[in-house]
XYZ file of C-alpha atoms in Angstrom:
93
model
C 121.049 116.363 85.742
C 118.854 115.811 82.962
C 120.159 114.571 79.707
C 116.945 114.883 77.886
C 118.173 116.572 74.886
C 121.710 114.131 74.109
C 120.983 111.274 71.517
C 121.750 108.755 74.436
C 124.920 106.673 73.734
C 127.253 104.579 76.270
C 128.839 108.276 76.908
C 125.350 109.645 78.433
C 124.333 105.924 80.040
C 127.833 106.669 81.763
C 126.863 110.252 83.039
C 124.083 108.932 83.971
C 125.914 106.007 86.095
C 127.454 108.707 87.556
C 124.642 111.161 88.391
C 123.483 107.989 90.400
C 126.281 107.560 92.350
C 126.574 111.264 93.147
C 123.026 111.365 94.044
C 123.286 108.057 96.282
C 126.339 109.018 97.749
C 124.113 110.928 100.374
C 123.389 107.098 101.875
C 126.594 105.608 100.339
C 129.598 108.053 100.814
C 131.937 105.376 99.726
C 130.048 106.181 95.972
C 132.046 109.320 96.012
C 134.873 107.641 95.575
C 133.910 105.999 91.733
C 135.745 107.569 88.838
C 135.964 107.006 85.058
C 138.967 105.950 83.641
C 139.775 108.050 80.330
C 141.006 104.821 78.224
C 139.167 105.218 75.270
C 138.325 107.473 72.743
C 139.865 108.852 69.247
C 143.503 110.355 69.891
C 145.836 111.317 67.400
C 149.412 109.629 67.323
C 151.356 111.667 69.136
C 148.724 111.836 72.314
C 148.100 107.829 71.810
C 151.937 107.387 72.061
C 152.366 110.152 75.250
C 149.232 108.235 77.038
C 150.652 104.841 76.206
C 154.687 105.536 78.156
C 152.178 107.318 80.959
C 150.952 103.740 81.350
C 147.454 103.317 79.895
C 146.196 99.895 78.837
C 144.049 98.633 76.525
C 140.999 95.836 77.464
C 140.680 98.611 81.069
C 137.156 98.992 81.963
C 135.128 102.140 81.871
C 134.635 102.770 85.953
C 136.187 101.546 88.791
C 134.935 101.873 92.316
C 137.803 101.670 94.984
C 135.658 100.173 97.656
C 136.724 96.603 99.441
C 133.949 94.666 100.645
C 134.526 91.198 101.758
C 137.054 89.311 99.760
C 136.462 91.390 96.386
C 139.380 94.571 96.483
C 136.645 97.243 94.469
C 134.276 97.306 91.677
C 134.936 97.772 87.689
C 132.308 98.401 85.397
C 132.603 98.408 81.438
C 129.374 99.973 80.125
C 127.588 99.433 76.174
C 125.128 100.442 74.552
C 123.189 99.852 71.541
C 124.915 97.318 69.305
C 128.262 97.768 71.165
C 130.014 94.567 72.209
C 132.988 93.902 74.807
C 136.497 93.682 73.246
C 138.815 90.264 73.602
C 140.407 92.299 75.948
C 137.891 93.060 78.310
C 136.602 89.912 78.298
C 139.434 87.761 78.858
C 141.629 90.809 80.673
């Protein structure tokens, strides 16, 4: 998928990340297996609050990829771009 015509942000670097991993995952099955997790994002109150009891976290990183290899249990990625910096959170989480 092209994304040619999107003002490119961390949203479309993420598709992208994606479209990779779809594409590769002809070589790599296991890639099939990485999913976004919807942390993020403007919500008002009342959906903040529901996603909050459901369990959601802040400082959680953008994709996680549910793959052991050696002593390492999977793969999270947190993705910027532009100006965008890592949160406390992320960084010390």
């Amino acid at each position: 998928m092209r994304y040619t015509n999107m003002k490119r942000s961390e949203a479309t670097e993420q598709m992208a990340a994606i479209n990779w991993c779809n594409t590769w995952s002809i070589k790599h099955p296991e890639l099939r297996l990485m999913f976004h997790i919807t942390n993020g994002g403007k919500r008002n109150k009342l959906e903040a609050d529901n996603l909050k009891r459901k369990g959601v976290k802040a400082g959680v990183l953008d994709l996680f990829l549910p793959v052991p290899r050696s002593c390492y249990n999977g793969l999270f990625i947190e993705l910027k771009y532009g100006n965008n910096k890592t949160t406390d959170n992320k960084r010390n989480g």
